[in-house]
mmCIF file of C-alpha atoms in Angstrom:
data_model
loop_
_atom_site.group_PDB
_atom_site.id
_atom_site.type_symbol
_atom_site.label_atom_id
_atom_site.label_comp_id
_atom_site.label_asym_id
_atom_site.label_seq_id
_atom_site.Cartn_x
_atom_site.Cartn_y
_atom_site.Cartn_z
ATOM 1 C CA MET A 1 170.195 49.208 85.597
ATOM 2 C CA LYS A 2 167.895 46.932 87.580
ATOM 3 C CA ARG A 3 165.820 49.970 88.656
ATOM 4 C CA VAL A 4 165.367 51.084 85.039
ATOM 5 C CA PHE A 5 164.247 47.577 84.041
ATOM 6 C CA ILE A 6 161.739 47.438 86.936
ATOM 7 C CA SER A 7 160.406 50.929 86.083
ATOM 8 C CA ILE A 8 159.972 50.049 82.405
ATOM 9 C CA SER A 9 158.310 46.737 83.305
ATOM 10 C CA ALA A 10 155.899 48.466 85.701
ATOM 11 C CA ALA A 11 155.005 51.127 83.111
ATOM 12 C CA THR A 12 154.440 48.462 80.449
ATOM 13 C CA ALA A 13 152.221 46.453 82.813
ATOM 14 C CA MET A 14 150.103 49.536 83.564
ATOM 15 C CA LEU A 15 149.717 50.340 79.875
ATOM 16 C CA LEU A 16 148.712 46.782 79.034
ATOM 17 C CA SER A 17 146.208 46.618 81.891
ATOM 18 C CA GLY A 18 144.555 49.744 80.479
ATOM 19 C CA CYS A 19 144.125 47.965 77.156
ATOM 20 C CA ALA A 20 142.507 44.987 78.865
ATOM 21 C CA SER A 21 139.688 46.996 80.468
ATOM 22 C CA ASP A 22 136.184 46.880 79.038
ATOM 23 C CA PRO A 23 135.574 49.231 76.107
ATOM 24 C CA VAL A 24 133.097 52.069 76.512
ATOM 25 C CA ASN A 25 129.724 51.247 74.969
ATOM 26 C CA LEU A 26 128.786 54.071 72.625
ATOM 27 C CA HIS A 27 125.172 55.087 72.051
ATOM 28 C CA TYR A 28 124.602 56.998 68.812
ATOM 29 C CA TYR A 29 121.761 59.474 68.254
ATOM 30 C CA LEU A 30 120.268 61.127 65.167
ATOM 31 C CA LEU A 31 118.416 64.429 65.336
ATOM 32 C CA HIS A 32 116.350 63.485 62.301
ATOM 33 C CA SER A 33 114.128 60.410 62.446
ATOM 34 C CA PRO A 34 114.886 57.731 59.828
ATOM 35 C CA SER A 35 111.797 55.793 60.927
ATOM 36 C CA LYS A 36 109.405 58.663 60.168
ATOM 37 C CA VAL A 37 107.197 57.720 57.220
ATOM 38 C CA VAL A 38 107.713 59.952 54.196
ATOM 39 C CA GLU A 39 104.651 61.121 52.302
ATOM 40 C CA LYS A 40 104.705 59.412 48.902
ATOM 41 C CA GLU A 41 102.013 61.519 47.273
ATOM 42 C CA GLN A 42 103.497 63.865 44.674
ATOM 43 C CA ARG A 43 102.458 67.418 45.486
ATOM 44 C CA ALA A 44 103.654 70.737 44.208
ATOM 45 C CA ALA A 45 105.819 72.693 46.610
ATOM 46 C CA THR A 46 104.217 75.810 48.089
ATOM 47 C CA ALA A 47 107.634 77.500 48.268
ATOM 48 C CA HIS A 48 111.335 76.794 47.865
ATOM 49 C CA ILE A 49 113.992 77.713 50.396
ATOM 50 C CA ARG A 50 117.720 77.248 50.687
ATOM 51 C CA PHE A 51 119.660 77.047 53.938
ATOM 52 C CA ASN A 52 122.659 79.217 53.237
ATOM 53 C CA ARG A 53 124.024 79.070 56.790
ATOM 54 C CA ILE A 54 123.500 77.014 59.943
ATOM 55 C CA ALA A 55 125.584 78.379 62.820
ATOM 56 C CA LEU A 56 126.055 76.433 66.051
ATOM 57 C CA PRO A 57 127.926 77.383 69.211
ATOM 58 C CA ASP A 58 131.192 75.533 69.797
ATOM 59 C CA TYR A 59 129.712 73.311 72.501
ATOM 60 C CA LEU A 60 127.260 71.860 69.965
ATOM 61 C CA LYS A 61 130.024 71.033 67.492
ATOM 62 C CA GLN A 62 131.326 68.256 69.744
ATOM 63 C CA ARG A 63 130.237 64.655 69.271
ATOM 64 C CA GLY A 64 129.171 64.076 72.863
ATOM 65 C CA LEU A 65 125.636 65.026 73.799
ATOM 66 C CA ALA A 66 125.529 67.950 76.197
ATOM 67 C CA MET A 67 123.371 68.378 79.271
ATOM 68 C CA GLN A 68 123.236 71.445 81.478
ATOM 69 C CA THR A 69 123.902 70.326 85.049
ATOM 70 C CA GLY A 70 123.801 73.679 86.822
ATOM 71 C CA PRO A 71 123.366 77.394 86.209
ATOM 72 C CA ALA A 72 126.801 77.639 84.557
ATOM 73 C CA THR A 73 127.928 74.036 84.052
ATOM 74 C CA VAL A 74 127.534 71.640 81.141
ATOM 75 C CA PHE A 75 128.234 67.902 81.085
ATOM 76 C CA PHE A 76 129.431 66.259 77.861
ATOM 77 C CA SER A 77 128.765 62.551 77.615
ATOM 78 C CA SER A 78 131.590 60.390 76.340
ATOM 79 C CA SER A 79 129.299 57.421 75.677
ATOM 80 C CA HIS A 80 126.201 59.176 74.242
ATOM 81 C CA VAL A 81 127.215 60.823 70.971
ATOM 82 C CA TRP A 82 125.720 62.276 67.810
ATOM 83 C CA ALA A 83 125.937 59.858 64.880
ATOM 84 C CA GLU A 84 126.527 62.776 62.497
ATOM 85 C CA PRO A 85 127.478 66.429 62.839
ATOM 86 C CA LEU A 86 124.610 68.244 64.533
ATOM 87 C CA ALA A 87 124.392 70.870 61.764
ATOM 88 C CA SER A 88 123.727 68.088 59.213
ATOM 89 C CA GLY A 89 121.087 66.519 61.436
ATOM 90 C CA LEU A 90 119.427 69.893 61.937
ATOM 91 C CA VAL A 91 119.219 70.498 58.177
ATOM 92 C CA GLN A 92 117.774 67.012 57.599
ATOM 93 C CA SER A 93 115.235 67.378 60.390
ATOM 94 C CA LEU A 94 114.169 70.864 59.273
ATOM 95 C CA SER A 95 113.934 69.783 55.624
ATOM 96 C CA GLU A 96 111.804 66.786 56.540
ATOM 97 C CA SER A 97 109.464 68.863 58.727
ATOM 98 C CA LEU A 98 109.150 71.679 56.193
ATOM 99 C CA TRP A 99 108.130 69.234 53.475
ATOM 100 C CA GLN A 100 105.885 66.966 55.558
ATOM 101 C CA GLU A 101 104.033 69.747 57.379
ATOM 102 C CA GLN A 102 104.156 72.726 54.999
ATOM 103 C CA HIS A 103 105.125 71.363 51.549
ATOM 104 C CA ILE A 104 108.103 73.700 51.428
ATOM 105 C CA ASP A 105 110.957 72.226 49.448
ATOM 106 C CA VAL A 106 114.517 72.760 50.674
ATOM 107 C CA ILE A 107 116.878 72.814 47.722
ATOM 108 C CA PRO A 108 120.686 72.888 47.553
ATOM 109 C CA ASN A 109 122.766 75.691 46.058
ATOM 110 C CA GLY A 110 123.014 75.737 42.287
ATOM 111 C CA VAL A 111 119.825 73.747 41.683
ATOM 112 C CA TYR A 112 116.623 75.091 40.125
ATOM 113 C CA GLU A 113 118.110 78.521 39.461
ATOM 114 C CA HIS A 114 114.947 79.500 37.555
ATOM 115 C CA LEU A 115 112.740 79.165 40.675
ATOM 116 C CA THR A 116 112.011 81.845 43.242
ATOM 117 C CA VAL A 117 114.044 80.715 46.227
ATOM 118 C CA HIS A 118 114.111 82.268 49.689
ATOM 119 C CA ASP A 119 117.393 81.960 51.571
ATOM 120 C CA VAL A 120 117.374 81.124 55.278
ATOM 121 C CA ALA A 121 120.209 81.486 57.775
ATOM 122 C CA ILE A 122 119.818 79.947 61.228
ATOM 123 C CA HIS A 123 121.885 80.759 64.291
ATOM 124 C CA VAL A 124 121.317 78.314 67.163
ATOM 125 C CA ASP A 125 122.304 79.611 70.605
ATOM 126 C CA ASP A 126 121.269 76.508 72.543
ATOM 127 C CA LEU A 127 119.974 73.011 71.882
ATOM 128 C CA ILE A 128 120.311 71.275 75.214
ATOM 129 C CA ALA A 129 118.586 69.357 77.979
ATOM 130 C CA THR A 130 118.684 71.404 81.170
ATOM 131 C CA ASN A 131 118.817 70.755 84.885
ATOM 132 C CA ASN A 132 115.252 72.162 85.035
ATOM 133 C CA ASN A 133 113.896 69.036 83.297
ATOM 134 C CA GLU A 134 113.327 70.657 79.947
ATOM 135 C CA VAL A 135 114.848 70.730 76.498
ATOM 136 C CA VAL A 136 115.627 74.142 75.022
ATOM 137 C CA LEU A 137 116.103 75.277 71.426
ATOM 138 C CA ARG A 138 116.997 78.989 71.293
ATOM 139 C CA GLY A 139 118.409 81.289 68.653
ATOM 140 C CA HIS A 140 117.291 83.343 65.686
ATOM 141 C CA PHE A 141 116.889 82.989 61.953
ATOM 142 C CA TRP A 142 116.971 85.320 58.994
ATOM 143 C CA LEU A 143 114.741 84.929 55.979
ATOM 144 C CA TYR A 144 116.074 86.556 52.824
ATOM 145 C CA PRO A 145 113.069 86.678 50.498
ATOM 146 C CA ALA A 146 113.743 86.735 46.789
ATOM 147 C CA ALA A 147 112.020 90.122 46.336
ATOM 148 C CA ALA A 148 111.676 91.750 49.773
ATOM 149 C CA GLU A 149 113.655 92.979 52.756
ATOM 150 C CA PRO A 150 115.272 90.392 55.057
ATOM 151 C CA VAL A 151 113.292 89.341 58.116
ATOM 152 C CA MET A 152 114.873 88.287 61.423
ATOM 153 C CA GLN A 153 112.987 86.267 64.018
ATOM 154 C CA ARG A 154 114.116 85.053 67.438
ATOM 155 C CA PHE A 155 112.981 81.693 68.754
ATOM 156 C CA ASP A 156 112.951 80.117 72.195
ATOM 157 C CA TYR A 157 111.211 76.746 72.296
ATOM 158 C CA ARG A 158 111.035 74.663 75.451
ATOM 159 C CA ARG A 159 109.599 71.251 76.190
ATOM 160 C CA GLU A 160 109.297 69.536 79.530
ATOM 161 C CA LEU A 161 111.162 66.263 79.952
ATOM 162 C CA THR A 162 108.930 63.559 81.389
ATOM 163 C CA ALA A 163 111.562 60.814 81.513
ATOM 164 C CA ASP A 164 115.279 60.482 82.122
ATOM 165 C CA GLY A 165 117.914 59.753 79.532
ATOM 166 C CA PHE A 166 119.450 61.155 76.404
ATOM 167 C CA GLU A 167 117.074 59.255 74.103
ATOM 168 C CA HIS A 168 114.052 61.013 75.597
ATOM 169 C CA ALA A 169 115.863 64.359 75.334
ATOM 170 C CA VAL A 170 116.696 63.809 71.640
ATOM 171 C CA ILE A 171 113.086 62.832 70.835
ATOM 172 C CA ASN A 172 111.955 66.107 72.418
ATOM 173 C CA MET A 173 114.638 68.021 70.510
ATOM 174 C CA ARG A 174 113.066 66.693 67.301
ATOM 175 C CA GLU A 175 109.731 68.173 68.373
ATOM 176 C CA LEU A 176 111.364 71.557 68.983
ATOM 177 C CA VAL A 177 112.930 71.456 65.511
ATOM 178 C CA THR A 178 109.419 70.865 64.131
ATOM 179 C CA LEU A 179 108.291 74.073 65.885
ATOM 180 C CA LEU A 180 111.209 75.944 64.326
ATOM 181 C CA ALA A 181 110.250 74.589 60.898
ATOM 182 C CA ALA A 182 106.686 75.854 61.416
ATOM 183 C CA ASP A 183 107.968 79.352 62.243
ATOM 184 C CA VAL A 184 110.264 79.372 59.204
ATOM 185 C CA ALA A 185 107.294 78.285 57.064
ATOM 186 C CA LYS A 186 105.108 81.042 58.530
ATOM 187 C CA SER A 187 107.768 83.641 57.739
ATOM 188 C CA VAL A 188 107.976 82.346 54.171
ATOM 189 C CA SER A 189 104.190 82.488 53.723
ATOM 190 C CA ASP A 190 104.062 86.012 55.215
ATOM 191 C CA VAL A 191 106.346 87.385 52.471
ATOM 192 C CA LYS A 192 104.455 85.864 49.542
#
């Protein structure tokens, strides 16, 4: 009986000491930039698109930011996390870039049914900082024009990292998303 009491007391002490340790400081990141100034001038949209699908690999559906640490290894941070699901951030960032740079309006399903709307599906293979000091955004997208055959385009954007840290990597990821937005816009203008 005394042994059981000592074992339970020791287990309780270990559990309580775990609760007394310092909490992990979390750092939250957004793929879109809330501080980016939005153009206030009212302009007519040059085209309208709808994102009907954004597909991400399973490793990008986790909250922790990922970093490739070797040819076949990936590290997931437990203290550096996305503030929102990455698919949502990608849509916001693409929508912002398409409007600011190309005046292409991204509209939700069921809105403006009378307009000519091109559907876009994006499949991201990778969005990651690598052990080669670069950030990579790879995948392909399909453009489904309102009155033409679908178009598929592969993309592979890379940007050199000039500083350490997840914040620098995320800022560079935003730039790569801007490049993707430009290619989507070019595909839309090519089918007009």
